[in-house]
mmCIF file of N, CA and C in Angstrom:
data_model
loop_
_atom_site.group_PDB
_atom_site.id
_atom_site.type_symbol
_atom_site.label_atom_id
_atom_site.label_comp_id
_atom_site.label_asym_id
_atom_site.label_seq_id
_atom_site.Cartn_x
_atom_site.Cartn_y
_atom_site.Cartn_z
ATOM 1 N N MET A 376 -15.757 -87.010 64.635
ATOM 2 C CA MET A 376 -15.297 -85.529 65.336
ATOM 3 C C MET A 376 -14.120 -85.504 66.233
ATOM 4 N N ALA A 377 -13.642 -84.541 66.074
ATOM 5 C CA ALA A 377 -11.945 -84.358 66.618
ATOM 6 C C ALA A 377 -12.147 -84.661 67.903
ATOM 7 N N LYS A 378 -10.969 -84.979 68.552
ATOM 8 C CA LYS A 378 -11.109 -85.188 70.449
ATOM 9 C C LYS A 378 -11.177 -83.951 70.968
ATOM 10 N N ARG A 379 -11.822 -83.876 72.116
ATOM 11 C CA ARG A 379 -11.539 -82.591 72.824
ATOM 12 C C ARG A 379 -10.346 -82.059 73.227
ATOM 13 N N PRO A 380 -10.053 -80.825 73.253
ATOM 14 C CA PRO A 380 -8.870 -80.293 73.387
ATOM 15 C C PRO A 380 -8.321 -80.411 74.998
ATOM 16 N N THR A 381 -6.868 -80.694 75.624
ATOM 17 C CA THR A 381 -6.666 -80.552 76.691
ATOM 18 C C THR A 381 -6.894 -79.267 77.281
ATOM 19 N N THR A 382 -6.231 -78.187 76.116
ATOM 20 C CA THR A 382 -6.063 -76.913 76.674
ATOM 21 C C THR A 382 -6.498 -75.988 75.587
ATOM 22 N N ILE A 383 -7.052 -74.737 75.818
ATOM 23 C CA ILE A 383 -7.269 -73.946 74.682
ATOM 24 C C ILE A 383 -6.771 -72.661 75.114
ATOM 25 N N PRO A 384 -5.820 -72.479 74.233
ATOM 26 C CA PRO A 384 -5.052 -71.054 74.494
ATOM 27 C C PRO A 384 -5.770 -69.676 74.915
ATOM 28 N N ASP A 385 -5.423 -68.493 75.378
ATOM 29 C CA ASP A 385 -6.240 -67.586 75.687
ATOM 30 C C ASP A 385 -6.573 -66.989 74.486
ATOM 31 N N SER A 386 -5.978 -67.038 73.301
ATOM 32 C CA SER A 386 -6.250 -66.414 72.154
ATOM 33 C C SER A 386 -7.609 -67.083 71.439
ATOM 34 N N GLU A 387 -7.367 -68.304 71.531
ATOM 35 C CA GLU A 387 -8.866 -69.226 70.976
ATOM 36 C C GLU A 387 -9.897 -69.269 72.070
ATOM 37 N N LEU A 388 -9.883 -68.836 73.400
ATOM 38 C CA LEU A 388 -10.791 -68.337 74.075
ATOM 39 C C LEU A 388 -11.193 -67.110 73.980
ATOM 40 N N ASP A 389 -10.680 -66.077 73.667
ATOM 41 C CA ASP A 389 -11.136 -65.180 73.258
ATOM 42 C C ASP A 389 -12.162 -65.240 71.962
ATOM 43 N N VAL A 390 -11.650 -65.796 71.066
ATOM 44 C CA VAL A 390 -12.532 -66.086 69.927
ATOM 45 C C VAL A 390 -13.673 -66.853 70.348
ATOM 46 N N LEU A 391 -13.674 -67.984 71.177
ATOM 47 C CA LEU A 391 -14.713 -68.994 71.673
ATOM 48 C C LEU A 391 -15.653 -67.939 72.726
ATOM 49 N N LYS A 392 -15.275 -67.057 73.341
ATOM 50 C CA LYS A 392 -16.186 -66.102 74.037
ATOM 51 C C LYS A 392 -17.122 -65.294 73.164
ATOM 52 N N VAL A 393 -16.677 -64.847 72.200
ATOM 53 C CA VAL A 393 -17.681 -64.170 71.198
ATOM 54 C C VAL A 393 -18.762 -65.118 70.658
ATOM 55 N N LEU A 394 -18.308 -66.384 70.447
ATOM 56 C CA LEU A 394 -19.372 -67.296 69.957
ATOM 57 C C LEU A 394 -20.486 -67.466 70.993
ATOM 58 N N TRP A 395 -19.701 -67.749 72.047
ATOM 59 C CA TRP A 395 -20.604 -68.309 73.075
ATOM 60 C C TRP A 395 -21.419 -66.585 73.425
ATOM 61 N N ASP A 396 -21.277 -65.526 73.604
ATOM 62 C CA ASP A 396 -21.872 -64.298 73.612
ATOM 63 C C ASP A 396 -22.873 -63.965 72.246
ATOM 64 N N ARG A 397 -22.487 -64.434 71.402
ATOM 65 C CA ARG A 397 -23.690 -64.382 69.974
ATOM 66 C C ARG A 397 -24.347 -65.553 69.598
ATOM 67 N N GLY A 398 -23.836 -66.725 70.042
ATOM 68 C CA GLY A 398 -24.512 -67.968 69.971
ATOM 69 C C GLY A 398 -23.944 -68.516 68.561
ATOM 70 N N GLN A 399 -23.617 -67.769 67.626
ATOM 71 C CA GLN A 399 -23.130 -68.061 66.248
ATOM 72 C C GLN A 399 -22.500 -66.766 65.375
ATOM 73 N N ALA A 400 -21.643 -66.849 64.833
ATOM 74 C CA ALA A 400 -20.939 -65.815 64.073
ATOM 75 C C ALA A 400 -20.021 -66.270 62.860
ATOM 76 N N THR A 401 -19.806 -65.292 61.913
ATOM 77 C CA THR A 401 -18.893 -65.880 60.894
ATOM 78 C C THR A 401 -17.857 -65.418 61.293
ATOM 79 N N VAL A 402 -16.507 -65.316 60.441
ATOM 80 C CA VAL A 402 -15.409 -64.607 60.742
ATOM 81 C C VAL A 402 -15.335 -63.213 60.848
ATOM 82 N N ARG A 403 -16.198 -62.564 60.105
ATOM 83 C CA ARG A 403 -15.920 -61.227 60.018
ATOM 84 C C ARG A 403 -16.876 -60.725 61.095
ATOM 85 N N GLU A 404 -18.261 -61.386 61.679
ATOM 86 C CA GLU A 404 -18.525 -61.022 62.988
ATOM 87 C C GLU A 404 -17.670 -61.128 63.931
ATOM 88 N N VAL A 405 -16.955 -62.083 64.195
ATOM 89 C CA VAL A 405 -16.277 -62.298 65.219
ATOM 90 C C VAL A 405 -14.849 -61.452 65.490
ATOM 91 N N LEU A 406 -14.274 -61.061 63.950
ATOM 92 C CA LEU A 406 -13.207 -59.913 63.910
ATOM 93 C C LEU A 406 -13.736 -58.760 64.434
ATOM 94 N N GLU A 407 -14.895 -58.316 63.934
ATOM 95 C CA GLU A 407 -15.694 -56.922 64.322
ATOM 96 C C GLU A 407 -15.771 -56.779 65.993
ATOM 97 N N THR A 408 -16.324 -58.046 66.600
ATOM 98 C CA THR A 408 -16.494 -57.900 67.845
ATOM 99 C C THR A 408 -15.289 -58.079 68.851
ATOM 100 N N LEU A 409 -14.136 -58.547 68.218
ATOM 101 C CA LEU A 409 -12.933 -58.425 68.861
ATOM 102 C C LEU A 409 -12.249 -57.118 68.524
ATOM 103 N N ARG A 410 -12.371 -56.544 67.630
ATOM 104 C CA ARG A 410 -11.889 -55.168 67.148
ATOM 105 C C ARG A 410 -12.325 -54.372 67.999
ATOM 106 N N GLU A 411 -13.866 -54.367 68.226
ATOM 107 C CA GLU A 411 -14.184 -53.407 69.057
ATOM 108 C C GLU A 411 -13.798 -53.520 70.904
ATOM 109 N N ALA A 412 -13.449 -54.776 70.986
ATOM 110 C CA ALA A 412 -12.798 -55.146 72.318
ATOM 111 C C ALA A 412 -11.454 -54.631 72.520
ATOM 112 N N GLY A 413 -10.944 -53.999 71.438
ATOM 113 C CA GLY A 413 -9.177 -53.674 71.251
ATOM 114 C C GLY A 413 -8.605 -54.605 70.917
ATOM 115 N N ARG A 414 -9.083 -55.878 70.266
ATOM 116 C CA ARG A 414 -8.088 -56.462 69.577
ATOM 117 C C ARG A 414 -7.942 -56.137 68.242
ATOM 118 N N GLN A 415 -6.566 -56.171 67.774
ATOM 119 C CA GLN A 415 -6.135 -55.708 66.307
ATOM 120 C C GLN A 415 -5.647 -56.741 65.427
ATOM 121 N N TRP A 416 -6.305 -57.809 65.603
ATOM 122 C CA TRP A 416 -6.150 -59.151 64.830
ATOM 123 C C TRP A 416 -6.483 -58.860 63.414
ATOM 124 N N SER A 417 -5.926 -59.731 62.363
ATOM 125 C CA SER A 417 -6.398 -59.625 60.957
ATOM 126 C C SER A 417 -7.881 -60.659 60.770
ATOM 127 N N TYR A 418 -8.284 -60.407 59.830
ATOM 128 C CA TYR A 418 -9.016 -61.624 59.311
ATOM 129 C C TYR A 418 -8.502 -63.055 59.120
ATOM 130 N N ALA A 419 -7.082 -63.097 58.671
ATOM 131 C CA ALA A 419 -6.630 -64.713 58.880
ATOM 132 C C ALA A 419 -6.507 -64.986 59.727
ATOM 133 N N THR A 420 -5.966 -64.378 60.907
ATOM 134 C CA THR A 420 -5.990 -64.702 62.284
ATOM 135 C C THR A 420 -7.223 -65.299 63.223
ATOM 136 N N VAL A 421 -8.346 -64.469 63.072
ATOM 137 C CA VAL A 421 -9.396 -64.938 63.268
ATOM 138 C C VAL A 421 -9.678 -66.378 62.526
ATOM 139 N N ALA A 422 -9.614 -66.300 61.327
ATOM 140 C CA ALA A 422 -9.994 -67.269 60.696
ATOM 141 C C ALA A 422 -9.308 -68.923 61.120
ATOM 142 N N THR A 423 -8.088 -68.332 61.352
ATOM 143 C CA THR A 423 -7.142 -69.724 61.981
ATOM 144 C C THR A 423 -7.706 -70.159 63.122
ATOM 145 N N LEU A 424 -7.771 -69.054 63.936
ATOM 146 C CA LEU A 424 -8.010 -69.586 65.414
ATOM 147 C C LEU A 424 -9.407 -70.239 65.263
ATOM 148 N N LEU A 425 -10.198 -69.926 64.198
ATOM 149 C CA LEU A 425 -11.492 -70.521 64.059
ATOM 150 C C LEU A 425 -11.406 -71.926 63.866
ATOM 151 N N ASP A 426 -10.533 -72.244 62.513
ATOM 152 C CA ASP A 426 -10.293 -73.745 62.400
ATOM 153 C C ASP A 426 -9.412 -74.416 63.418
ATOM 154 N N ARG A 427 -8.834 -73.985 64.137
ATOM 155 C CA ARG A 427 -8.147 -74.740 65.303
ATOM 156 C C ARG A 427 -9.068 -75.223 66.323
ATOM 157 N N LEU A 428 -10.150 -74.194 66.662
ATOM 158 C CA LEU A 428 -11.043 -74.297 67.488
ATOM 159 C C LEU A 428 -12.022 -75.647 67.139
ATOM 160 N N GLU A 429 -12.169 -75.452 65.809
ATOM 161 C CA GLU A 429 -13.293 -76.602 65.015
ATOM 162 C C GLU A 429 -12.199 -77.857 65.179
ATOM 163 N N THR A 430 -11.272 -77.826 64.662
ATOM 164 C CA THR A 430 -10.486 -79.018 64.560
ATOM 165 C C THR A 430 -10.429 -79.892 66.120
ATOM 166 N N LYS A 431 -10.502 -79.314 66.993
ATOM 167 C CA LYS A 431 -10.072 -79.631 68.223
ATOM 168 C C LYS A 431 -11.778 -79.801 68.857
ATOM 169 N N GLY A 432 -12.627 -79.755 67.917
ATOM 170 C CA GLY A 432 -13.981 -80.258 68.399
ATOM 171 C C GLY A 432 -14.908 -79.338 69.234
ATOM 172 N N VAL A 433 -14.495 -78.290 69.410
ATOM 173 C CA VAL A 433 -15.005 -76.916 70.329
ATOM 174 C C VAL A 433 -15.844 -76.566 69.835
ATOM 175 N N ILE A 434 -15.665 -76.172 68.433
ATOM 176 C CA ILE A 434 -17.090 -75.498 67.823
ATOM 177 C C ILE A 434 -17.195 -76.452 66.559
ATOM 178 N N THR A 435 -18.145 -76.103 65.655
ATOM 179 C CA THR A 435 -18.622 -76.485 64.456
ATOM 180 C C THR A 435 -19.035 -75.188 63.348
ATOM 181 N N SER A 436 -19.250 -75.803 62.283
ATOM 182 C CA SER A 436 -19.471 -74.742 61.414
ATOM 183 C C SER A 436 -20.223 -75.047 59.973
ATOM 184 N N ASP A 437 -21.147 -74.422 59.734
ATOM 185 C CA ASP A 437 -22.166 -74.634 58.580
ATOM 186 C C ASP A 437 -21.233 -73.899 57.292
ATOM 187 N N ARG A 438 -21.253 -74.657 56.385
ATOM 188 C CA ARG A 438 -20.463 -74.073 55.399
ATOM 189 C C ARG A 438 -21.507 -74.235 54.308
ATOM 190 N N SER A 439 -22.664 -74.113 54.812
ATOM 191 C CA SER A 439 -23.887 -74.120 53.320
ATOM 192 C C SER A 439 -23.811 -72.656 52.727
ATOM 193 N N GLU A 440 -23.507 -71.606 53.090
ATOM 194 C CA GLU A 440 -23.311 -70.361 52.530
ATOM 195 C C GLU A 440 -22.164 -70.054 52.350
ATOM 196 N N LEU A 441 -21.953 -68.938 51.436
ATOM 197 C CA LEU A 441 -20.726 -68.356 51.278
ATOM 198 C C LEU A 441 -19.918 -67.832 52.430
ATOM 199 N N ALA A 442 -20.550 -67.278 53.516
ATOM 200 C CA ALA A 442 -19.645 -67.196 54.501
ATOM 201 C C ALA A 442 -19.919 -68.197 55.709
ATOM 202 N N PHE A 443 -19.092 -68.839 56.230
ATOM 203 C CA PHE A 443 -19.275 -69.818 56.903
ATOM 204 C C PHE A 443 -19.605 -69.537 58.482
ATOM 205 N N VAL A 444 -20.525 -70.066 58.885
ATOM 206 C CA VAL A 444 -20.896 -69.741 60.214
ATOM 207 C C VAL A 444 -20.677 -70.676 61.583
ATOM 208 N N TYR A 445 -20.017 -69.901 62.368
ATOM 209 C CA TYR A 445 -19.461 -71.122 63.505
ATOM 210 C C TYR A 445 -20.400 -71.211 64.567
ATOM 211 N N ARG A 446 -20.470 -72.079 65.345
ATOM 212 C CA ARG A 446 -21.230 -72.253 66.539
ATOM 213 C C ARG A 446 -20.481 -72.877 67.862
ATOM 214 N N PRO A 447 -20.348 -72.815 68.985
ATOM 215 C CA PRO A 447 -19.682 -73.234 69.945
ATOM 216 C C PRO A 447 -20.414 -74.428 70.097
ATOM 217 N N VAL A 448 -19.484 -75.892 70.434
ATOM 218 C CA VAL A 448 -20.350 -77.162 70.472
ATOM 219 C C VAL A 448 -20.205 -77.693 72.389
ATOM 220 N N VAL A 449 -19.230 -76.611 72.939
ATOM 221 C CA VAL A 449 -19.109 -76.667 74.498
ATOM 222 C C VAL A 449 -19.371 -75.817 75.084
ATOM 223 N N SER A 450 -19.567 -75.705 76.376
ATOM 224 C CA SER A 450 -20.304 -74.774 77.355
ATOM 225 C C SER A 450 -19.178 -73.951 77.850
ATOM 226 N N SER A 451 -19.226 -72.897 78.053
ATOM 227 C CA SER A 451 -18.213 -72.086 79.175
ATOM 228 C C SER A 451 -17.967 -72.654 80.140
ATOM 229 N N GLN A 452 -18.889 -73.573 80.736
ATOM 230 C CA GLN A 452 -19.062 -74.252 82.143
ATOM 231 C C GLN A 452 -17.474 -75.421 81.880
ATOM 232 N N GLU A 453 -17.888 -76.291 81.056
ATOM 233 C CA GLU A 453 -16.833 -77.186 80.407
ATOM 234 C C GLU A 453 -15.371 -76.803 80.299
ATOM 235 N N VAL A 454 -15.338 -75.691 79.788
ATOM 236 C CA VAL A 454 -13.858 -74.936 79.644
ATOM 237 C C VAL A 454 -13.436 -74.290 80.828
ATOM 238 N N ARG A 455 -14.384 -73.663 81.526
ATOM 239 C CA ARG A 455 -13.842 -73.207 82.801
ATOM 240 C C ARG A 455 -13.405 -74.470 83.712
ATOM 241 N N GLN A 456 -14.091 -75.516 83.718
ATOM 242 C CA GLN A 456 -13.890 -76.585 84.557
ATOM 243 C C GLN A 456 -12.872 -77.089 84.274
ATOM 244 N N LYS A 457 -12.268 -77.363 82.931
ATOM 245 C CA LYS A 457 -10.906 -77.908 82.348
ATOM 246 C C LYS A 457 -10.065 -77.197 82.777
ATOM 247 N N ARG A 458 -10.246 -75.970 82.368
ATOM 248 C CA ARG A 458 -8.695 -74.775 82.583
ATOM 249 C C ARG A 458 -8.378 -74.812 84.168
ATOM 250 N N VAL A 459 -9.646 -75.064 85.106
ATOM 251 C CA VAL A 459 -9.341 -74.808 86.669
ATOM 252 C C VAL A 459 -8.849 -76.030 87.083
ATOM 253 N N SER A 460 -8.950 -77.206 86.566
ATOM 254 C CA SER A 460 -8.543 -78.692 86.657
ATOM 255 C C SER A 460 -6.859 -78.607 86.384
ATOM 256 N N ASN A 461 -6.734 -77.933 85.204
ATOM 257 C CA ASN A 461 -5.398 -77.661 84.699
ATOM 258 C C ASN A 461 -4.405 -77.096 85.668
ATOM 259 N N LEU A 462 -5.126 -75.954 86.075
ATOM 260 C CA LEU A 462 -4.263 -75.018 86.861
ATOM 261 C C LEU A 462 -3.946 -75.505 88.118
ATOM 262 N N VAL A 463 -5.120 -76.514 88.796
ATOM 263 C CA VAL A 463 -5.033 -77.100 90.085
ATOM 264 C C VAL A 463 -3.633 -78.001 89.753
ATOM 265 N N ASP A 464 -3.825 -78.939 88.956
ATOM 266 C CA ASP A 464 -2.340 -79.848 88.697
ATOM 267 C C ASP A 464 -1.292 -79.313 88.450
ATOM 268 N N LYS A 465 -1.086 -78.018 87.574
ATOM 269 C CA LYS A 465 -0.133 -77.676 87.332
ATOM 270 C C LYS A 465 0.978 -76.656 88.290
ATOM 271 N N LEU A 466 -0.006 -75.952 88.934
ATOM 272 C CA LEU A 466 0.333 -74.957 89.915
ATOM 273 C C LEU A 466 0.232 -75.326 91.447
ATOM 274 N N TYR A 467 -0.806 -75.971 92.051
ATOM 275 C CA TYR A 467 -1.087 -76.407 93.264
ATOM 276 C C TYR A 467 -1.012 -77.953 93.574
ATOM 277 N N GLN A 468 -0.339 -78.854 92.536
ATOM 278 C CA GLN A 468 0.210 -80.164 93.103
ATOM 279 C C GLN A 468 -0.871 -80.923 92.847
ATOM 280 N N GLY A 469 -1.935 -80.548 92.320
ATOM 281 C CA GLY A 469 -3.345 -81.315 92.113
ATOM 282 C C GLY A 469 -3.939 -81.024 93.460
ATOM 283 N N GLU A 470 -3.927 -80.179 94.259
ATOM 284 C CA GLU A 470 -4.488 -80.020 95.586
ATOM 285 C C GLU A 470 -5.374 -78.702 95.241
ATOM 286 N N PRO A 471 -6.855 -78.761 95.349
ATOM 287 C CA PRO A 471 -7.719 -77.796 94.983
ATOM 288 C C PRO A 471 -7.694 -76.802 96.304
ATOM 289 N N GLY A 472 -7.710 -77.630 97.256
ATOM 290 C CA GLY A 472 -7.492 -76.572 98.600
ATOM 291 C C GLY A 472 -6.758 -75.587 98.651
ATOM 292 N N LEU A 473 -5.370 -75.871 97.782
ATOM 293 C CA LEU A 473 -4.334 -74.794 97.983
ATOM 294 C C LEU A 473 -4.771 -73.240 97.029
ATOM 295 N N LEU A 474 -5.379 -74.012 96.085
ATOM 296 C CA LEU A 474 -5.990 -72.657 95.187
ATOM 297 C C LEU A 474 -6.883 -71.723 95.709
ATOM 298 N N VAL A 475 -7.884 -72.512 96.312
ATOM 299 C CA VAL A 475 -8.880 -71.893 97.128
ATOM 300 C C VAL A 475 -8.368 -70.966 98.236
ATOM 301 N N LEU A 476 -7.411 -71.400 98.949
ATOM 302 C CA LEU A 476 -6.663 -70.651 99.987
ATOM 303 C C LEU A 476 -5.965 -69.512 99.530
ATOM 304 N N HIS A 477 -5.332 -69.508 98.481
ATOM 305 C CA HIS A 477 -4.780 -68.804 97.694
ATOM 306 C C HIS A 477 -5.749 -67.468 97.331
ATOM 307 N N LEU A 478 -6.583 -68.277 96.569
ATOM 308 C CA LEU A 478 -8.004 -67.085 96.205
ATOM 309 C C LEU A 478 -8.577 -66.371 97.243
ATOM 310 N N LEU A 479 -8.847 -66.870 98.615
ATOM 311 C CA LEU A 479 -9.301 -66.295 99.875
ATOM 312 C C LEU A 479 -8.320 -64.983 100.261
ATOM 313 N N LYS A 480 -6.860 -65.888 100.229
ATOM 314 C CA LYS A 480 -6.185 -64.618 101.049
ATOM 315 C C LYS A 480 -5.790 -63.479 99.791
ATOM 316 N N ALA A 481 -5.945 -63.729 98.684
ATOM 317 C CA ALA A 481 -5.413 -62.874 97.956
ATOM 318 C C ALA A 481 -6.381 -61.955 97.186
ATOM 319 N N HIS A 482 -7.810 -62.403 96.993
ATOM 320 C CA HIS A 482 -8.632 -61.551 96.572
ATOM 321 C C HIS A 482 -10.195 -61.641 97.779
ATOM 322 N N PRO A 483 -10.299 -60.533 98.365
ATOM 323 C CA PRO A 483 -11.391 -60.296 99.503
ATOM 324 C C PRO A 483 -12.649 -60.788 98.975
ATOM 325 N N LEU A 484 -13.331 -61.164 99.514
ATOM 326 C CA LEU A 484 -14.772 -61.349 99.083
ATOM 327 C C LEU A 484 -15.859 -60.493 99.575
ATOM 328 N N ASP A 485 -16.969 -60.078 99.105
ATOM 329 C CA ASP A 485 -17.939 -59.399 99.648
ATOM 330 C C ASP A 485 -18.748 -60.410 100.850
ATOM 331 N N ALA A 486 -19.539 -59.849 101.982
ATOM 332 C CA ALA A 486 -20.249 -60.510 102.665
ATOM 333 C C ALA A 486 -20.918 -61.863 102.245
ATOM 334 N N LYS A 487 -21.598 -61.569 101.133
ATOM 335 C CA LYS A 487 -22.568 -62.415 100.491
ATOM 336 C C LYS A 487 -21.758 -63.518 99.967
ATOM 337 N N GLN A 488 -20.657 -63.288 99.478
ATOM 338 C CA GLN A 488 -19.707 -64.344 98.770
ATOM 339 C C GLN A 488 -19.202 -65.279 99.968
ATOM 340 N N ALA A 489 -18.726 -64.335 101.096
ATOM 341 C CA ALA A 489 -17.922 -64.815 102.186
ATOM 342 C C ALA A 489 -19.238 -66.122 103.039
ATOM 343 N N LYS A 490 -20.565 -65.803 103.094
ATOM 344 C CA LYS A 490 -21.323 -66.460 103.696
ATOM 345 C C LYS A 490 -21.780 -67.476 102.639
ATOM 346 N N GLU A 491 -21.651 -67.417 101.518
ATOM 347 C CA GLU A 491 -21.762 -68.456 100.582
ATOM 348 C C GLU A 491 -20.516 -69.525 100.722
ATOM 349 N N VAL A 492 -19.397 -69.065 100.875
ATOM 350 C CA VAL A 492 -18.239 -69.675 100.970
ATOM 351 C C VAL A 492 -18.078 -70.818 102.227
ATOM 352 N N ARG A 493 -18.867 -70.261 103.313
ATOM 353 C CA ARG A 493 -18.767 -70.447 104.434
ATOM 354 C C ARG A 493 -19.524 -71.813 104.893
ATOM 355 N N ALA A 494 -20.752 -71.725 103.780
ATOM 356 C CA ALA A 494 -21.915 -72.543 103.724
ATOM 357 C C ALA A 494 -21.593 -73.799 102.848
ATOM 358 N N VAL A 495 -20.754 -73.487 102.264
ATOM 359 C CA VAL A 495 -20.409 -74.683 101.272
ATOM 360 C C VAL A 495 -19.062 -75.583 102.149
ATOM 361 N N LEU A 496 -18.238 -74.870 102.693
ATOM 362 C CA LEU A 496 -17.357 -75.465 103.524
ATOM 363 C C LEU A 496 -18.290 -76.236 104.742
ATOM 364 N N GLU A 497 -19.139 -75.829 105.399
ATOM 365 C CA GLU A 497 -19.985 -76.576 106.633
ATOM 366 C C GLU A 497 -20.218 -77.605 105.717
ATOM 367 N N GLU A 498 -21.184 -77.651 104.738
ATOM 368 C CA GLU A 498 -21.809 -78.702 104.228
ATOM 369 C C GLU A 498 -20.776 -79.659 103.546
ATOM 370 N N MET A 499 -19.720 -79.418 103.332
ATOM 371 C CA MET A 499 -18.670 -80.215 103.030
ATOM 372 C C MET A 499 -17.903 -81.130 104.158
ATOM 373 N N THR A 500 -17.681 -80.313 105.218
ATOM 374 C CA THR A 500 -17.033 -80.752 106.512
ATOM 375 C C THR A 500 -17.778 -81.389 107.329
ATOM 376 N N GLY A 501 -19.246 -81.155 107.408
ATOM 377 C CA GLY A 501 -20.399 -81.337 108.074
ATOM 378 C C GLY A 501 -20.345 -80.527 109.689
ATOM 379 N N ASP A 502 -19.509 -79.529 109.773
ATOM 380 C CA ASP A 502 -19.208 -78.557 110.899
ATOM 381 C C ASP A 502 -20.394 -78.113 111.429
ATOM 382 N N LYS A 503 -21.304 -77.571 110.549
ATOM 383 C CA LYS A 503 -22.610 -77.383 111.236
ATOM 384 C C LYS A 503 -23.146 -77.979 112.115
ATOM 385 N N LYS A 504 -23.311 -79.720 112.061
ATOM 386 C CA LYS A 504 -23.718 -80.479 112.733
ATOM 387 C C LYS A 504 -23.023 -80.986 113.779
ATOM 388 N N LYS A 505 -21.713 -80.674 114.019
ATOM 389 C CA LYS A 505 -20.853 -81.175 114.993
ATOM 390 C C LYS A 505 -20.891 -80.101 116.357
ATOM 391 N N ARG A 506 -21.056 -78.995 115.692
ATOM 392 C CA ARG A 506 -21.046 -77.695 116.708
ATOM 393 C C ARG A 506 -21.674 -78.005 117.804
ATOM 394 N N SER A 507 -21.146 -77.851 118.964
ATOM 395 C CA SER A 507 -21.703 -77.920 120.507
ATOM 396 C C SER A 507 -22.063 -76.555 121.033
ATOM 397 N N GLY A 508 -22.778 -76.854 121.734
ATOM 398 C CA GLY A 508 -23.593 -75.600 122.479
ATOM 399 C C GLY A 508 -24.420 -74.410 121.362
ATOM 400 N N GLU A 509 -24.623 -75.060 120.078
ATOM 401 C CA GLU A 509 -25.339 -74.171 119.191
ATOM 402 C C GLU A 509 -26.677 -75.069 119.384
ATOM 403 N N PRO A 510 -28.226 -74.004 119.340
ATOM 404 C CA PRO A 510 -29.133 -74.902 119.090
ATOM 405 C C PRO A 510 -29.503 -75.124 117.725
ATOM 406 N N SER A 511 -29.766 -76.408 117.616
ATOM 407 C CA SER A 511 -29.936 -77.148 116.283
ATOM 408 C C SER A 511 -31.139 -76.636 115.721
ATOM 409 N N GLY A 512 -32.428 -76.068 116.239
ATOM 410 C CA GLY A 512 -33.332 -75.759 115.679
ATOM 411 C C GLY A 512 -34.514 -76.784 115.681
ATOM 412 N N GLN A 513 -34.163 -77.941 116.213
ATOM 413 C CA GLN A 513 -34.946 -79.025 116.443
ATOM 414 C C GLN A 513 -35.608 -79.252 117.733
ATOM 415 N N GLU A 514 -35.083 -78.388 118.455
ATOM 416 C CA GLU A 514 -35.358 -78.733 119.867
ATOM 417 C C GLU A 514 -36.559 -78.120 120.060
#
C-alpha cells in the first residue's frame, strides 16, 4: 500500500469529500456531483485526481466491474488533523495557540461555542479549580 500523503491539494480534497459523502462512487458519479456543485471539470480530470488519491493510499478502488468504484480509506477527521497540523507548522511557527488566537479574534463565536471553548481552556489550565472566592460545589 502507498504511503499516506503529507498533503492533499484542494482539488483532490474536493473529490475526496464526494467519496466521504457518498461512501463510494465511480468517476462519472464523482464528476456529476462536482458539476452540480459548480465545478466544470472533465471526466479525465476527475479520473486523474482519483488515481492520485489512490496512489497516495487515501482511497481504494474495486476494479472488478467495467466502471471502477472508489472508496475512501481515511476519514475526514484524519485529513482535517493533518491539514491543521500543516497550517500550524507553516503559518504559526508550530504554535497552535497562535492559530487559536487568530481564529477567536477574526471569527466571532456564538454563545454556545464560546462556552465550550471556555470549558476546554479551563480544563486544560485547571483554572476552575484555582479560582479563589468561588464556591466549589463541595461545601
